[in-house]
Amino acid sequence: MRLSGWGRYPVTDCKLLRPRNERDIVVALEKGPVIARGMGRSYGDSALNPDGTLDMTSFSRMLAFDPENGQLTVEAGVVLGDVVEVFMPRGWFPPVTPGTKYVTIGGMIAADVHGKNHHKQGSFGNFVDWLDLLGPDGEVRRCSRRENSELFAWTIGGMGLTGVILRAAFRLQRIESGWIRQRTVVAPRLTDAMAAFDAADDWTYSVAWIDCLASGERMGRSVLMLGEHAGLPDLDPTRRRAPFETPARRRLQVPLDAPAWALNTWTVRAFNALYYASGRRRQEFSLVDCDSYFYPLDAVLGWNRLYGRRGFAQFQCVLPLEASKDGLSQLLKTISAAGQGSFLAVLKRLGAQDGRFSFPMKGYTLALDVPINRTALRLLSELDRVAVDHGGRFYLAKDARMTKETFGRSEPRAASFRAMRAERSVESRFRSVQSERLGL
């Protein structure tokens, strides 16, 4: 089957396997190297293997829940959206969530996803209590901070390259409603946006849309959306009677691939101007439902088709805090000069992270999408260079085209990761197109 990630680039001929139980996975391992795949929402080739791609979506049972501490035990193929649907009406919510709920728990662990609250609460791995990992010998090992702790640490953020995650237990957080108390802050330039992030450090959630094509005095103009889970006192009497009832979202469907000419410098500039203007017209404080705050793009089914038949690539780097101002300025100047902006550029402030192979570090992360064409690929290579020159590194869940050389310059932990894989004899059993491309 021809498979791709969410960016629809690259497309790879893969032997797709649909295991129904652990024995099926063991049999697949005996025949050659494999990689686990969930909902296919990693953007590039991290969940693709031509010899054996394991579709883990049949492992979709919720197994146990402890209402005392919020610990939920699930199979790895359970979808985050199902967790939200079942537990939010009961007053529980994921402690960390990415920008889509169409991801599996196993995938969230493998990528060690981060959310809008990383500066306060860190990545998803911080809330994983244990996981069951099927290794190259077909044995299942319980891994936690006390048991098989080294393997546990490498698996969180290890992109599926330490084994197949079968089950996991993680903790949900208590909430009082399905609403977010949002504050909107308009920042006319990059320095204002960074100052607004600094001033909003006490807010649990923070994220900014950023205009990547604006230049001069307007460079880096942004709209920040700060958020807190709304408590009952934040709701009006009507909402307070049913605090978890939120309006049904109207879902749009992208029926076909957009033509290549539809996404260009002029359409992106026009969209960015309109979005910035709409941000200036918003009320400073408002109540928004959780879906609208955390998962705005999930309302547009198949939105990846907006980038056309060739697909798109996402660039996401994180820059250390001390280099962020200069690094972000250089990235934005490079993007603006190339005229290859993005509708979906996002800026976030991240906190410290101790993960063995996790993406975040204390600093700023910039993410943007560009349609696949020669100009865009040249731009992405130039952005790689700028990020590396400023001490940055790259999010493997979003990567589709980074070179082995760039990865080696940006990721000093790669040698230890390779050594761990060799020592545990997993390099011959768990591979992806990405791991081969990056030399992992």
Short mmCIF file of N, CA, C and O in Angstrom, two decimals, residues 286-354:
data_model
loop_
_atom_site.label_atom_id
_atom_site.label_comp_id
_atom_site.label_asym_id
_atom_site.label_seq_id
_atom_site.Cartn_x
_atom_site.Cartn_y
_atom_site.Cartn_z
N SER A 286 -12.73 36.13 26.62
CA SER A 286 -13.90 35.42 26.10
C SER A 286 -13.88 33.99 26.62
O SER A 286 -12.86 33.51 27.14
N LEU A 287 -15.02 33.32 26.47
CA LEU A 287 -15.12 31.90 26.77
C LEU A 287 -15.20 31.14 25.45
O LEU A 287 -16.03 31.46 24.60
N VAL A 288 -14.33 30.14 25.28
CA VAL A 288 -14.38 29.31 24.08
C VAL A 288 -14.41 27.85 24.53
O VAL A 288 -13.90 27.50 25.59
N ASP A 289 -15.05 27.01 23.74
CA ASP A 289 -15.11 25.60 24.11
C ASP A 289 -13.75 24.95 23.89
O ASP A 289 -12.93 25.43 23.12
N CYS A 290 -13.50 23.84 24.58
CA CYS A 290 -12.20 23.17 24.53
C CYS A 290 -11.81 22.77 23.12
O CYS A 290 -10.64 22.91 22.72
N ASP A 291 -12.75 22.26 22.34
CA ASP A 291 -12.42 21.85 20.98
C ASP A 291 -11.90 23.03 20.16
O ASP A 291 -10.93 22.90 19.41
N SER A 292 -12.56 24.16 20.27
CA SER A 292 -12.16 25.33 19.49
C SER A 292 -10.79 25.85 19.92
O SER A 292 -10.02 26.34 19.08
N TYR A 293 -10.49 25.73 21.20
CA TYR A 293 -9.21 26.25 21.69
C TYR A 293 -8.07 25.29 21.36
O TYR A 293 -7.01 25.71 20.87
N PHE A 294 -8.25 24.01 21.61
CA PHE A 294 -7.16 23.06 21.46
C PHE A 294 -7.07 22.46 20.06
O PHE A 294 -5.97 22.14 19.60
N TYR A 295 -8.19 22.29 19.38
CA TYR A 295 -8.20 21.54 18.12
C TYR A 295 -8.92 22.30 17.01
O TYR A 295 -9.82 21.75 16.36
N PRO A 296 -8.53 23.53 16.73
CA PRO A 296 -9.28 24.30 15.71
C PRO A 296 -9.26 23.66 14.33
O PRO A 296 -10.25 23.70 13.60
N LEU A 297 -8.15 23.04 13.95
CA LEU A 297 -8.06 22.47 12.60
C LEU A 297 -8.84 21.17 12.46
O LEU A 297 -9.15 20.76 11.33
N ASP A 298 -9.18 20.52 13.57
CA ASP A 298 -9.96 19.29 13.47
C ASP A 298 -11.37 19.54 12.92
O ASP A 298 -12.05 18.61 12.52
N ALA A 299 -11.78 20.81 12.91
CA ALA A 299 -13.09 21.14 12.36
C ALA A 299 -13.09 21.11 10.84
O ALA A 299 -14.15 21.17 10.21
N VAL A 300 -11.90 21.03 10.24
CA VAL A 300 -11.79 20.99 8.77
C VAL A 300 -11.22 19.62 8.41
O VAL A 300 -10.01 19.40 8.46
N LEU A 301 -12.09 18.69 8.06
CA LEU A 301 -11.66 17.34 7.75
C LEU A 301 -10.88 17.32 6.44
O LEU A 301 -11.31 17.89 5.44
N GLY A 302 -9.72 16.67 6.46
CA GLY A 302 -8.90 16.61 5.26
C GLY A 302 -8.25 17.93 4.90
O GLY A 302 -8.00 18.18 3.71
N TRP A 303 -7.93 18.75 5.92
CA TRP A 303 -7.36 20.07 5.60
C TRP A 303 -5.99 19.94 4.92
O TRP A 303 -5.53 20.89 4.27
N ASN A 304 -5.34 18.79 5.05
CA ASN A 304 -4.05 18.64 4.37
C ASN A 304 -4.19 18.69 2.85
O ASN A 304 -3.20 18.92 2.14
N ARG A 305 -5.38 18.51 2.33
CA ARG A 305 -5.58 18.59 0.88
C ARG A 305 -5.51 20.03 0.37
O ARG A 305 -5.41 20.25 -0.85
N LEU A 306 -5.56 21.00 1.27
CA LEU A 306 -5.47 22.40 0.85
C LEU A 306 -4.11 22.71 0.22
O LEU A 306 -3.97 23.72 -0.48
N TYR A 307 -3.12 21.88 0.49
CA TYR A 307 -1.79 22.14 -0.03
C TYR A 307 -1.55 21.49 -1.39
O TYR A 307 -0.44 21.56 -1.93
N GLY A 308 -2.57 20.85 -1.94
CA GLY A 308 -2.43 20.31 -3.28
C GLY A 308 -1.95 18.87 -3.31
O GLY A 308 -1.61 18.28 -2.28
N ARG A 309 -1.92 18.33 -4.51
CA ARG A 309 -1.64 16.90 -4.70
C ARG A 309 -0.22 16.53 -4.27
O ARG A 309 0.03 15.41 -3.85
N ARG A 310 0.72 17.45 -4.39
CA ARG A 310 2.10 17.13 -4.03
C ARG A 310 2.32 17.07 -2.52
O ARG A 310 3.35 16.56 -2.07
N GLY A 311 1.39 17.59 -1.76
CA GLY A 311 1.53 17.57 -0.31
C GLY A 311 2.30 18.77 0.23
O GLY A 311 2.56 19.74 -0.49
N PHE A 312 2.67 18.69 1.49
CA PHE A 312 3.39 19.79 2.13
C PHE A 312 4.37 19.23 3.15
O PHE A 312 4.30 18.07 3.55
N ALA A 313 5.27 20.09 3.55
CA ALA A 313 6.23 19.74 4.60
C ALA A 313 6.06 20.74 5.73
O ALA A 313 5.80 21.92 5.49
N GLN A 314 6.22 20.26 6.95
CA GLN A 314 6.20 21.18 8.08
C GLN A 314 7.60 21.33 8.62
O GLN A 314 8.35 20.34 8.74
N PHE A 315 7.95 22.55 8.93
CA PHE A 315 9.21 22.87 9.60
C PHE A 315 8.88 23.22 11.03
O PHE A 315 8.03 24.08 11.29
N GLN A 316 9.51 22.55 11.98
CA GLN A 316 9.37 22.94 13.38
C GLN A 316 10.70 22.78 14.09
O GLN A 316 11.26 21.67 14.16
N CYS A 317 11.20 23.88 14.60
CA CYS A 317 12.42 23.87 15.38
C CYS A 317 12.15 24.51 16.73
O CYS A 317 11.15 25.19 16.92
N VAL A 318 13.05 24.27 17.67
CA VAL A 318 13.04 24.98 18.94
C VAL A 318 14.41 25.60 19.11
O VAL A 318 15.44 24.98 18.82
N LEU A 319 14.44 26.84 19.53
CA LEU A 319 15.67 27.57 19.75
C LEU A 319 15.86 27.82 21.23
O LEU A 319 14.89 28.13 21.94
N PRO A 320 17.09 27.68 21.74
CA PRO A 320 17.31 27.97 23.16
C PRO A 320 16.94 29.41 23.48
O PRO A 320 17.07 30.29 22.63
N LEU A 321 16.50 29.63 24.70
CA LEU A 321 15.93 30.92 25.08
C LEU A 321 16.88 32.08 24.78
O LEU A 321 16.46 33.12 24.26
N GLU A 322 18.17 31.89 25.10
CA GLU A 322 19.11 32.99 24.93
C GLU A 322 19.35 33.35 23.47
O GLU A 322 19.79 34.46 23.15
N ALA A 323 19.06 32.42 22.56
CA ALA A 323 19.27 32.68 21.13
C ALA A 323 17.97 32.92 20.38
O ALA A 323 17.98 33.12 19.16
N SER A 324 16.85 32.90 21.09
CA SER A 324 15.55 32.92 20.42
C SER A 324 15.27 34.22 19.68
O SER A 324 14.77 34.20 18.55
N LYS A 325 15.56 35.34 20.28
CA LYS A 325 15.23 36.61 19.63
C LYS A 325 15.96 36.75 18.30
O LYS A 325 15.34 37.03 17.26
N ASP A 326 17.27 36.54 18.31
CA ASP A 326 18.03 36.67 17.07
C ASP A 326 17.68 35.55 16.09
O ASP A 326 17.52 35.79 14.89
N GLY A 327 17.53 34.33 16.61
CA GLY A 327 17.22 33.20 15.74
C GLY A 327 15.87 33.34 15.06
O GLY A 327 15.73 33.09 13.86
N LEU A 328 14.84 33.72 15.82
CA LEU A 328 13.52 33.92 15.23
C LEU A 328 13.54 35.04 14.21
O LEU A 328 12.90 34.95 13.15
N SER A 329 14.27 36.11 14.50
CA SER A 329 14.35 37.23 13.54
C SER A 329 14.96 36.76 12.23
O SER A 329 14.47 37.08 11.14
N GLN A 330 16.04 35.97 12.31
CA GLN A 330 16.67 35.47 11.10
C GLN A 330 15.76 34.51 10.34
O GLN A 330 15.69 34.55 9.10
N LEU A 331 15.04 33.65 11.06
CA LEU A 331 14.10 32.73 10.40
C LEU A 331 13.01 33.51 9.66
O LEU A 331 12.69 33.22 8.51
N LEU A 332 12.44 34.51 10.33
CA LEU A 332 11.35 35.27 9.73
C LEU A 332 11.83 36.09 8.53
O LEU A 332 11.12 36.20 7.51
N LYS A 333 13.02 36.66 8.62
CA LYS A 333 13.57 37.40 7.48
C LYS A 333 13.78 36.48 6.28
O LYS A 333 13.50 36.85 5.13
N THR A 334 14.25 35.28 6.55
CA THR A 334 14.50 34.32 5.48
C THR A 334 13.18 33.90 4.81
O THR A 334 13.09 33.80 3.59
N ILE A 335 12.16 33.65 5.64
CA ILE A 335 10.85 33.24 5.11
C ILE A 335 10.23 34.36 4.29
O ILE A 335 9.73 34.15 3.18
N SER A 336 10.26 35.58 4.83
CA SER A 336 9.65 36.71 4.14
C SER A 336 10.34 36.98 2.81
O SER A 336 9.68 37.24 1.80
N ALA A 337 11.67 36.89 2.79
CA ALA A 337 12.42 37.14 1.56
C ALA A 337 12.09 36.10 0.49
O ALA A 337 12.05 36.41 -0.70
N ALA A 338 11.82 34.86 0.93
CA ALA A 338 11.51 33.80 -0.03
C ALA A 338 10.07 33.86 -0.50
O ALA A 338 9.72 33.26 -1.53
N GLY A 339 9.20 34.56 0.25
CA GLY A 339 7.80 34.66 -0.14
C GLY A 339 7.04 33.37 0.00
O GLY A 339 6.00 33.17 -0.63
N GLN A 340 7.54 32.48 0.85
CA GLN A 340 6.92 31.16 1.02
C GLN A 340 6.30 31.06 2.41
O GLN A 340 6.66 30.20 3.21
N GLY A 341 5.37 31.94 2.71
CA GLY A 341 4.75 31.94 4.02
C GLY A 341 3.75 30.81 4.20
O GLY A 341 3.51 30.00 3.31
N SER A 342 3.16 30.77 5.38
CA SER A 342 2.26 29.69 5.74
C SER A 342 1.01 30.25 6.37
O SER A 342 1.05 31.23 7.12
N PHE A 343 -0.14 29.60 6.07
CA PHE A 343 -1.38 29.94 6.77
C PHE A 343 -1.28 29.56 8.25
O PHE A 343 -1.93 30.15 9.10
N LEU A 344 -0.49 28.55 8.54
CA LEU A 344 -0.57 27.86 9.83
C LEU A 344 0.70 28.00 10.64
O LEU A 344 1.17 27.05 11.25
N ALA A 345 1.30 29.17 10.65
CA ALA A 345 2.52 29.39 11.42
C ALA A 345 2.18 29.59 12.89
O ALA A 345 1.28 30.37 13.23
N VAL A 346 2.90 28.89 13.76
CA VAL A 346 2.61 28.90 15.18
C VAL A 346 3.89 29.17 15.96
O VAL A 346 4.95 28.60 15.67
N LEU A 347 3.78 30.01 16.97
CA LEU A 347 4.88 30.32 17.88
C LEU A 347 4.47 29.96 19.30
O LEU A 347 3.36 30.28 19.72
N LYS A 348 5.37 29.25 20.01
CA LYS A 348 5.09 28.88 21.40
C LYS A 348 6.35 29.04 22.24
O LYS A 348 7.45 28.89 21.74
N ARG A 349 6.13 29.31 23.51
CA ARG A 349 7.22 29.34 24.48
C ARG A 349 7.25 27.98 25.18
O ARG A 349 6.23 27.52 25.70
N LEU A 350 8.40 27.32 25.18
CA LEU A 350 8.55 26.02 25.82
C LEU A 350 9.36 26.16 27.11
O LEU A 350 10.17 27.08 27.25
N GLY A 351 9.15 25.21 28.02
CA GLY A 351 9.90 25.18 29.25
C GLY A 351 11.04 24.17 29.19
O GLY A 351 11.33 23.58 28.15
N ALA A 352 11.69 23.95 30.32
CA ALA A 352 12.78 22.99 30.38
C ALA A 352 12.24 21.58 30.20
O ALA A 352 11.10 21.28 30.53
N GLN A 353 13.09 20.69 29.67
CA GLN A 353 12.67 19.31 29.42
C GLN A 353 13.85 18.38 29.66
O GLN A 353 14.95 18.62 29.16
N ASP A 354 13.62 17.31 30.44
CA ASP A 354 14.70 16.39 30.79
C ASP A 354 14.71 15.12 29.96
O ASP A 354 15.52 14.24 30.20
#
